[in-house]
XYZ file of C-alpha atoms in Angstrom:
179
model
C 22.250 34.517 -17.363
C 23.129 30.523 -18.540
C 19.897 29.160 -19.732
C 18.976 26.053 -17.784
C 19.946 22.555 -19.963
C 17.507 19.500 -19.518
C 19.256 16.526 -19.171
C 17.538 12.930 -20.258
C 18.408 9.409 -18.421
C 19.089 6.773 -20.728
C 15.902 5.103 -21.428
C 16.213 1.137 -23.332
C 13.816 1.959 -25.631
C 13.608 -1.275 -27.005
C 11.742 -2.264 -23.758
C 9.878 0.880 -24.058
C 8.830 0.380 -27.137
C 7.611 -2.934 -26.164
C 6.314 -2.019 -22.426
C 4.499 0.649 -24.559
C 2.156 -2.661 -26.942
C 1.558 -4.815 -24.418
C 0.628 -2.351 -21.371
C -1.653 -0.117 -24.201
C 0.443 3.152 -23.424
C 1.989 5.959 -24.787
C 5.743 5.617 -25.998
C 6.585 8.065 -23.679
C 5.077 7.201 -20.607
C 6.278 3.493 -21.302
C 9.867 4.939 -21.371
C 8.723 7.142 -18.218
C 7.610 3.523 -16.622
C 11.000 2.564 -17.999
C 12.894 4.868 -15.881
C 11.383 3.913 -12.654
C 11.842 0.410 -12.662
C 8.201 -0.979 -14.041
C 9.382 -3.298 -16.863
C 6.294 -5.286 -17.366
C 3.266 -4.987 -18.585
C 0.777 -6.459 -15.183
C 3.152 -3.667 -13.160
C 2.896 -0.827 -15.539
C -1.579 -1.012 -15.389
C -1.250 -1.583 -11.653
C 0.872 1.295 -11.269
C -1.107 3.620 -13.702
C -4.141 2.085 -12.274
C -3.886 1.624 -8.670
C -6.470 0.759 -5.914
C -7.187 0.129 -2.793
C -7.048 -3.905 -2.757
C -3.481 -2.990 -3.662
C -2.756 -1.731 -0.016
C -0.734 -3.598 2.527
C -2.914 -4.592 5.631
C -1.992 -1.349 7.670
C -2.755 -3.443 10.859
C 0.687 -5.508 9.534
C 2.582 -2.629 10.983
C 4.530 -2.224 14.150
C 2.396 -0.911 17.090
C 0.020 -0.153 14.953
C -2.884 -2.061 17.257
C -1.807 -0.335 20.042
C -1.863 3.125 18.229
C -5.484 3.124 17.093
C -6.622 1.416 20.543
C -5.230 4.141 22.272
C -6.972 6.770 19.527
C -10.788 5.181 19.709
C -9.986 5.304 23.833
C -9.175 8.970 23.461
C -12.194 9.589 20.907
C -14.163 7.985 24.072
C -13.467 9.762 26.462
C -13.030 12.801 24.873
C -9.523 13.709 24.635
C -8.249 16.270 22.525
C -6.052 14.936 20.021
C -3.816 16.844 17.925
C -2.018 15.597 14.864
C 1.819 17.596 14.369
C 2.166 17.282 10.718
C 5.192 18.194 8.560
C 4.513 21.396 6.177
C 5.640 19.369 3.098
C 2.713 19.042 0.694
C 2.631 15.238 2.342
C 2.518 16.057 5.256
C 0.297 18.618 4.699
C -2.034 15.816 3.749
C -1.361 13.404 5.783
C -2.520 16.086 8.678
C -6.097 16.700 7.030
C -6.400 13.088 6.451
C -5.912 12.127 9.739
C -7.471 14.609 11.276
C -11.034 14.556 9.506
C -11.208 10.790 10.037
C -10.447 11.510 14.112
C -13.659 14.210 13.770
C -15.955 11.893 11.659
C -15.013 9.184 13.955
C -16.572 11.760 17.128
C -12.656 13.052 17.902
C -11.955 15.998 19.227
C -8.748 16.998 17.334
C -6.386 20.027 16.766
C -3.296 19.967 14.134
C -0.560 21.941 14.461
C 2.155 22.399 11.005
C 4.989 23.690 12.369
C 6.824 27.026 10.812
C 9.600 25.997 9.272
C 11.704 29.246 10.297
C 10.471 28.956 13.678
C 9.618 25.516 14.805
C 12.327 23.648 12.276
C 11.327 20.119 11.360
C 10.224 17.111 12.780
C 8.568 16.593 16.245
C 10.303 18.760 19.246
C 9.867 19.632 22.856
C 8.537 22.891 22.549
C 6.046 21.238 19.634
C 4.878 18.905 22.644
C 4.732 21.218 25.214
C 2.148 23.962 23.799
C 0.147 21.574 21.847
C 0.155 20.071 25.868
C -0.339 23.275 27.639
C -4.003 23.383 24.984
C -4.959 20.093 26.016
C -3.931 17.447 24.037
C -3.513 14.122 25.393
C -2.998 11.691 22.670
C 0.087 13.273 19.825
C -0.224 11.618 16.479
C 2.250 12.583 14.213
C 2.807 12.525 10.736
C 5.047 12.791 8.317
C 7.382 13.706 11.077
C 10.195 11.062 10.666
C 11.644 8.980 13.076
C 13.871 12.084 14.792
C 11.699 12.936 17.303
C 11.893 10.057 20.197
C 13.727 12.485 22.655
C 10.747 14.450 22.309
C 8.413 11.763 22.304
C 10.081 10.023 25.386
C 9.806 13.327 27.354
C 5.848 13.429 26.240
C 5.316 9.815 27.685
C 7.694 10.082 30.515
C 6.815 13.193 31.609
C 5.025 14.446 34.976
C 4.097 17.715 33.856
C 3.165 16.828 30.649
C 1.505 12.790 30.617
C 0.651 12.956 27.229
C 0.496 9.638 24.653
C 2.820 10.323 21.230
C 1.667 8.358 18.265
C 4.605 8.150 15.796
C 4.189 7.331 12.491
C 6.629 7.109 9.930
C 6.380 6.175 6.052
C 10.342 5.875 5.187
C 10.994 2.287 4.334
C 13.600 1.942 6.354
C 14.869 3.056 9.211
C 18.821 3.211 10.807
C 17.037 4.157 13.700
C 14.207 3.266 16.227
C 11.054 4.616 15.971
C 10.293 6.333 19.534
């Protein structure tokens, strides 16, 4: 067996030293920050000590007010809401956070995290049909990307399903239009 060999990325040691002094961090931390593209002390502090006021207003996201209104109507009407997540760590985290938030608001919520081998990746028609059969009238996908367009369109337009799909995606740039 061949032993693994670590390969280190080159780092501007002068810039790392200046950042370490200016931000008051260990030189090893400064090197990592430089390699991530964080090059000044203010950005380093913001990266290392994030706070909620650093976040953008989520209501500025496209379609957010429509999605929030639909979810609040579902909670008020006692409609079952399904959160369809992904099986990686950020997908599971997003699923739990959204489910718990909706439950705290009084929603009747179920979740679905696909089995990688059996269900594949992303929002798909069989999953939507299964969630609808279990009573879900609103289906929110989290961390599933935007490739589930056909399934979301089917949920929205099929008389046999008649669910309200809400697709969320944290990716910064999408070449395809979100369903």
